[in-house]
PDB file of C-alpha atoms in Angstrom:
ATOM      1  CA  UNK A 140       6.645  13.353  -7.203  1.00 48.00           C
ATOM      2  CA  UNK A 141       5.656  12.025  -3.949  1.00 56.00           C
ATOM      3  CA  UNK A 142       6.897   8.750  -2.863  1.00 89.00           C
ATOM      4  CA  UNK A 143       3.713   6.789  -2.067  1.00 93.00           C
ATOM      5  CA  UNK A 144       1.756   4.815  -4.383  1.00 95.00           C
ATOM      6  CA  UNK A 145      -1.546   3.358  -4.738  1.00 96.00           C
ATOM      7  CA  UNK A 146      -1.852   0.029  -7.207  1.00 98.00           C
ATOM      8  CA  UNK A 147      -5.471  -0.613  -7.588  1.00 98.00           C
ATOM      9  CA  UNK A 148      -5.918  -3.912  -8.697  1.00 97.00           C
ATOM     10  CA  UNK A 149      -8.549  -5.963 -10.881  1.00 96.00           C
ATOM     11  CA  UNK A 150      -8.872  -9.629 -11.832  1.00 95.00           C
ATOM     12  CA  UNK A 151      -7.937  -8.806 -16.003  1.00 96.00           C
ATOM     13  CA  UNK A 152      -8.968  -8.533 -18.931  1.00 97.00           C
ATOM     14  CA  UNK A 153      -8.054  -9.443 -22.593  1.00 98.00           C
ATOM     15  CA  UNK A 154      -6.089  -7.312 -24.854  1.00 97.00           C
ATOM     16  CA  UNK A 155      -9.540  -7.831 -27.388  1.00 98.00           C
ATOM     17  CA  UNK A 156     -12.442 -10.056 -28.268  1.00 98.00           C
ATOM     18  CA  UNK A 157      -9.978 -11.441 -30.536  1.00 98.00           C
ATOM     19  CA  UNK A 158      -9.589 -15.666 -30.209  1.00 98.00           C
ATOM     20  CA  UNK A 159      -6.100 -15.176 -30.037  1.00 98.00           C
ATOM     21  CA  UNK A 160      -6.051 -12.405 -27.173  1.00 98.00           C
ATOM     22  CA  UNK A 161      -8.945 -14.250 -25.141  1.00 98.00           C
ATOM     23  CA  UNK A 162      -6.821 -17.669 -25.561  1.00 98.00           C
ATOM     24  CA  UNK A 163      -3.683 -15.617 -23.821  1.00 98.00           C
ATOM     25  CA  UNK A 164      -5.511 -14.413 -21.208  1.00 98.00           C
ATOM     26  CA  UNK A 165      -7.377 -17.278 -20.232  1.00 98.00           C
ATOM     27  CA  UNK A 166      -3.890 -19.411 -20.382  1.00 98.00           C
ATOM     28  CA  UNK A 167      -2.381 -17.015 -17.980  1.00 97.00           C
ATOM     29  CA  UNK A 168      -5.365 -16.825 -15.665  1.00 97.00           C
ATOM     30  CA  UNK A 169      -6.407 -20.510 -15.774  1.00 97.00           C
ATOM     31  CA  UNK A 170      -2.623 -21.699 -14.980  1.00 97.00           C
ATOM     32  CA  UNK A 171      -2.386 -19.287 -12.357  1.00 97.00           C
ATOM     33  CA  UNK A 172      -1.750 -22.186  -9.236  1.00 96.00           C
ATOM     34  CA  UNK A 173      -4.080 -20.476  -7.230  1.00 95.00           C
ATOM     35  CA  UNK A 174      -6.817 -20.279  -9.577  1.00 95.00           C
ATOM     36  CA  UNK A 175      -7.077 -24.353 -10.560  1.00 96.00           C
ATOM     37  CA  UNK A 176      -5.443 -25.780  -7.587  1.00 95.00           C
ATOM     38  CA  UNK A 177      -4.299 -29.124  -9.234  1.00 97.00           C
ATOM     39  CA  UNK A 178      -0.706 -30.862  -9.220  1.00 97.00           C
ATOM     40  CA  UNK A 179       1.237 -28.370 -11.897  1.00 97.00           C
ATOM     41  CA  UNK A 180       1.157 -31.197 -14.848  1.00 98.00           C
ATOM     42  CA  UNK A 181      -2.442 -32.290 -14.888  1.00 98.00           C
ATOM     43  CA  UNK A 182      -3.338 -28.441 -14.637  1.00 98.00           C
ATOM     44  CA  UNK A 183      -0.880 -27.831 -17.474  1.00 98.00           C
ATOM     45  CA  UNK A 184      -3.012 -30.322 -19.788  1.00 98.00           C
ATOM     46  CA  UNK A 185      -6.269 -29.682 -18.570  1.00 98.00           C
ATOM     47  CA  UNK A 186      -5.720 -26.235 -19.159  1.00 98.00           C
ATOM     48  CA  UNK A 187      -3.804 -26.089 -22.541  1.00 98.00           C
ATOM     49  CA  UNK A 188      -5.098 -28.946 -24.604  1.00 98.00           C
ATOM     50  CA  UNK A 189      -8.723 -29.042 -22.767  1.00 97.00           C
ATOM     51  CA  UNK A 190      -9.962 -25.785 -21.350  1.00 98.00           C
ATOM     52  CA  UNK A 191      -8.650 -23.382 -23.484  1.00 98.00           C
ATOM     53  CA  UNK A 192      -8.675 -24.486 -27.031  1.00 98.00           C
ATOM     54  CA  UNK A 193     -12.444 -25.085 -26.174  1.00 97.00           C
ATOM     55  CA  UNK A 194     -13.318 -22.305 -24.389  1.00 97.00           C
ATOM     56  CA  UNK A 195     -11.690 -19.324 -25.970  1.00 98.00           C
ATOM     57  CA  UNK A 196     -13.642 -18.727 -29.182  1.00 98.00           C
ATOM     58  CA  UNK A 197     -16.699 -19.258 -26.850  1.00 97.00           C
ATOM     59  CA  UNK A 198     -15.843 -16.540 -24.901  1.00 98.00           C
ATOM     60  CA  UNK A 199     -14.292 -14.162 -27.111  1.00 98.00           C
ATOM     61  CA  UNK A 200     -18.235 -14.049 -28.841  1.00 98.00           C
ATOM     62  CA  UNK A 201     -19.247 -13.281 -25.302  1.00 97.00           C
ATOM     63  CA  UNK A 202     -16.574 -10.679 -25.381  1.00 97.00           C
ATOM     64  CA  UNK A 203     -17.238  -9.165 -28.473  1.00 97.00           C
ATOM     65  CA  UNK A 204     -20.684  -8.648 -27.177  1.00 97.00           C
ATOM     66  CA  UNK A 205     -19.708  -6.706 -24.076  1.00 96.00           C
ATOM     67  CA  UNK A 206     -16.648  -4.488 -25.688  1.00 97.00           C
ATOM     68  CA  UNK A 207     -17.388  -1.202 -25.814  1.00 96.00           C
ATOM     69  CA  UNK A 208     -15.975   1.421 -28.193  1.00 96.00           C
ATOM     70  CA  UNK A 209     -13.456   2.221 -25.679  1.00 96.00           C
ATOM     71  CA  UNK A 210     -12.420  -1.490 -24.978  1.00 96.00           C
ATOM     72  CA  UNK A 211     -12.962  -3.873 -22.436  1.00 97.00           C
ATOM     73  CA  UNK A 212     -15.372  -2.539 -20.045  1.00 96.00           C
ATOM     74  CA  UNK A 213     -13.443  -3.579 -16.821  1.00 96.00           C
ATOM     75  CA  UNK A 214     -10.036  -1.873 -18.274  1.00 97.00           C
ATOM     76  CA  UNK A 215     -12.332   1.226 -19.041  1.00 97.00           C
ATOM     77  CA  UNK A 216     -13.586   1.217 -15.320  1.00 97.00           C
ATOM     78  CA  UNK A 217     -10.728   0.824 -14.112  1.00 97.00           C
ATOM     79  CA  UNK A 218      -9.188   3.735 -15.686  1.00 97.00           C
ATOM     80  CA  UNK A 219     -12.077   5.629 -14.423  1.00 97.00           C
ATOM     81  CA  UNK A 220     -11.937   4.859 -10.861  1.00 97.00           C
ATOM     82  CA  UNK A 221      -7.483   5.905 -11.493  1.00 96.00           C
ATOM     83  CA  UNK A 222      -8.838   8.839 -12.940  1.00 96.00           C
ATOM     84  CA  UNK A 223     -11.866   9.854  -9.996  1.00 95.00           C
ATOM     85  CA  UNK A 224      -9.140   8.632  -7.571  1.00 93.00           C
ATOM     86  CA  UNK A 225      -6.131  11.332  -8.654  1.00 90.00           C
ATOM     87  CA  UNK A 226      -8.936  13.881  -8.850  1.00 90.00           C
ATOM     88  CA  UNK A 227     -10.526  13.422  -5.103  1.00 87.00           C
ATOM     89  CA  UNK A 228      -6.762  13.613  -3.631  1.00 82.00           C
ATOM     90  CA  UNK A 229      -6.104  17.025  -5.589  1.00 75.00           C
ATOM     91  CA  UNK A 230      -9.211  18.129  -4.490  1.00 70.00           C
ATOM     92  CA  UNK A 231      -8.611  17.170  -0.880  1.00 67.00           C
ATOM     93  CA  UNK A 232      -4.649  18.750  -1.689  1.00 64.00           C
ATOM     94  CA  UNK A 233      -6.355  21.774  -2.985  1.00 57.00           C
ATOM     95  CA  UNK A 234      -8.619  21.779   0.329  1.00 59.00           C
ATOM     96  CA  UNK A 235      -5.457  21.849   2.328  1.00 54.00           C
ATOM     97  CA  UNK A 236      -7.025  18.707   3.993  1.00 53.00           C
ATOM     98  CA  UNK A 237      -3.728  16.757   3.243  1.00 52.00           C
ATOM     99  CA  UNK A 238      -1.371  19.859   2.649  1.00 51.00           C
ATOM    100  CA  UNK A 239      -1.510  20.925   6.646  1.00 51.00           C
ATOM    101  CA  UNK A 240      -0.029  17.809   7.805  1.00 50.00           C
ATOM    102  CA  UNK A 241       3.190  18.087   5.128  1.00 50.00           C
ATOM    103  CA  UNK A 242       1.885  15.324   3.413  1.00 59.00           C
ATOM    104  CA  UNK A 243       1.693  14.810  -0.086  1.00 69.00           C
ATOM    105  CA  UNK A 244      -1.317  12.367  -1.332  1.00 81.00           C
ATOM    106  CA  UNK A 245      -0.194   9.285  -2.970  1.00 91.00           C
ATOM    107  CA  UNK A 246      -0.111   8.235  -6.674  1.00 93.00           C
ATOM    108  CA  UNK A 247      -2.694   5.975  -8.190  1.00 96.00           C
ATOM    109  CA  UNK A 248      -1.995   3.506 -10.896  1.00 97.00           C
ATOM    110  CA  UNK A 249      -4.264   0.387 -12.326  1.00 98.00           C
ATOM    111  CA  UNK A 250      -3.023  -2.818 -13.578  1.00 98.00           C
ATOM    112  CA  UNK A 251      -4.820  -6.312 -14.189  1.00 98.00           C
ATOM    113  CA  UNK A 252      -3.732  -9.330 -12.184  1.00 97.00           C
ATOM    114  CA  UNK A 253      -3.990 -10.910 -15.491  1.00 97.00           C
ATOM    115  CA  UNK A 254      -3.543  -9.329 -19.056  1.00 96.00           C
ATOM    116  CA  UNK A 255      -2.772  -5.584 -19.446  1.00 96.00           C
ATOM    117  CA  UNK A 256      -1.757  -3.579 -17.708  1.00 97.00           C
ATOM    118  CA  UNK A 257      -0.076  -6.287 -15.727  1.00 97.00           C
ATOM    119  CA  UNK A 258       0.248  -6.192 -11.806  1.00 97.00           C
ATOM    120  CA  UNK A 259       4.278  -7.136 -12.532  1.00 96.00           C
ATOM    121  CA  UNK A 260       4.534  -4.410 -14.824  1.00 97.00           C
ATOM    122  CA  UNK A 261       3.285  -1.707 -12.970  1.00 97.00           C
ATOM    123  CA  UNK A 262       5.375  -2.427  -9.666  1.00 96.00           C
ATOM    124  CA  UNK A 263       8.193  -2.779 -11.671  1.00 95.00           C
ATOM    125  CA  UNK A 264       6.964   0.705 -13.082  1.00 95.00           C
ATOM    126  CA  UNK A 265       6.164   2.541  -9.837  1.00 95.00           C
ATOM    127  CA  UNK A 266       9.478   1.404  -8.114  1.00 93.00           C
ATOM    128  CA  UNK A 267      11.612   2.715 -11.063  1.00 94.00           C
ATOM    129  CA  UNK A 268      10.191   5.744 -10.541  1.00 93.00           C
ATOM    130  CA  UNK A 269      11.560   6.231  -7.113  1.00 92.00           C
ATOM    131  CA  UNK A 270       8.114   5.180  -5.177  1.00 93.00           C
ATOM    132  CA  UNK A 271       9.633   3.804  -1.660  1.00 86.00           C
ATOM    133  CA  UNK A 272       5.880   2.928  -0.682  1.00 92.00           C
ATOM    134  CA  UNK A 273       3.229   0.916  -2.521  1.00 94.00           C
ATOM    135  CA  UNK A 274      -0.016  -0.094  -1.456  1.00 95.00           C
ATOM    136  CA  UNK A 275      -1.674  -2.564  -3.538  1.00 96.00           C
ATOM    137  CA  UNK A 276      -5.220  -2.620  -3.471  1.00 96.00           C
ATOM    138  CA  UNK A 277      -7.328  -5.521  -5.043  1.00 96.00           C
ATOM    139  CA  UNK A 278     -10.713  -4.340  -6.002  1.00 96.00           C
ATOM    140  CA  UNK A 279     -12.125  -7.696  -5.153  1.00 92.00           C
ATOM    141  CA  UNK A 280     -15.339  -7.861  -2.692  1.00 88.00           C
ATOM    142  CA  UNK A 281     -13.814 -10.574  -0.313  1.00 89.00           C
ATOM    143  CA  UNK A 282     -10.641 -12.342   0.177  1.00 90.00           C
ATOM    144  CA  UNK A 283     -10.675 -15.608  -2.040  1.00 91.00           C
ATOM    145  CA  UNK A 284      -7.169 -18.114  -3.118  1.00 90.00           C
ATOM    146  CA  UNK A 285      -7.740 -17.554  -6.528  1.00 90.00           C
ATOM    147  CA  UNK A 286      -8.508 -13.536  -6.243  1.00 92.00           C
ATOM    148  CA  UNK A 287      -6.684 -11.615  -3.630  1.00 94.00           C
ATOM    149  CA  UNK A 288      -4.762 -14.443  -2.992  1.00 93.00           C
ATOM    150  CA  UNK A 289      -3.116 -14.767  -6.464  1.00 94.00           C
ATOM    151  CA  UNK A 290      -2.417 -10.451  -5.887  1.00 95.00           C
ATOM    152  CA  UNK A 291      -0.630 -11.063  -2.745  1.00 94.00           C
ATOM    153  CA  UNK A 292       1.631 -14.064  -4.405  1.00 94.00           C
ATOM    154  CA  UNK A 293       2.334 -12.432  -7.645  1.00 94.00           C
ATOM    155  CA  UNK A 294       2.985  -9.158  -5.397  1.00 94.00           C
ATOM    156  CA  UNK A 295       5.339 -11.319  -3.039  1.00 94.00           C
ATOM    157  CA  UNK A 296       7.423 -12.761  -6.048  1.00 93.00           C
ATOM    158  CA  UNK A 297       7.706  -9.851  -7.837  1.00 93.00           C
ATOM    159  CA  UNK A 298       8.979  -7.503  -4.844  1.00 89.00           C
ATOM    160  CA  UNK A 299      11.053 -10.252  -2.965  1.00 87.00           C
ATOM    161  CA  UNK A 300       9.129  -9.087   0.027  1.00 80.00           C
TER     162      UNK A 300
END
């Protein structure tokens, strides 16, 4: 096992269409600080006894309509790109592209920022298993408070660093 790591990184995703699972992840996402930037209480009530109760079996129909047989179509994605990712590096391994410098190509995980499988999991993950360098990679087309910004917070609390 080589020591590097590559987290790539998307916004989430709920476990299912199911009210339940879209109410837990749009709790965790909508009282993410950096996503509704209001004092802690009034985001607390706006988004637990407002937002939420409201919105989640709205969007779990919208949900339901986009889940494939596979699951959420951003989790399934994501996987892929994990998957295409390890591939090109064994390929470029296999090359001897990376191989005639003594370098090993890193690992490649995915996690959600919110939901499963969660950015604090998979850190957590990749450091017990002896990776001494992670790069963490949001997949997010610019930087924004509420996207990259949230990554680089949650990545800051959870590492100490």
């Amino acid at each position: 096992m080589g020591n590097r790591a590559v987290i790539l990184v998307n916004v989430g995703t709920p476990d299912s269409p199911s009210v339940k699972d879209v109410r837990k992840y749009l709790s965790e996402f909508l009282n993410d600080p950096k996503v509704i930037d209001i004092p802690w209480l009034l985001r607390k009530l706006l988004v637990n006894f407002v937002i939420v109760p409201f919105r989640a079996p709205r969007s779990a129909l919208l949900y339901r309509r986009l889940w494939t047989d596979k699951g959420s179509p951003l989790l399934v994605h994501l996987t892929a790109l994990v998957h295409m990712a390890r591939l090109s590096i064994r390929s470029e391994m296999h090359d001897n592209l990376l191989m005639s410098s003594g370098a090993g190509g890193p690992a490649f995980f995915g996690a959600m920022r919110y939901g499963n499988p969660s950015l604090a999991s998979m850190l957590n993950q990749v450091r017990q298993e002896g990776y001494d360098r992670i790069t963490v990679l949001p997949l997010y087309p610019q930087y924004a408070s509420s996207t990259t910004g949230s990554v680089i917070e949650l990545v800051k609390t959870v590492t100490g660093k």
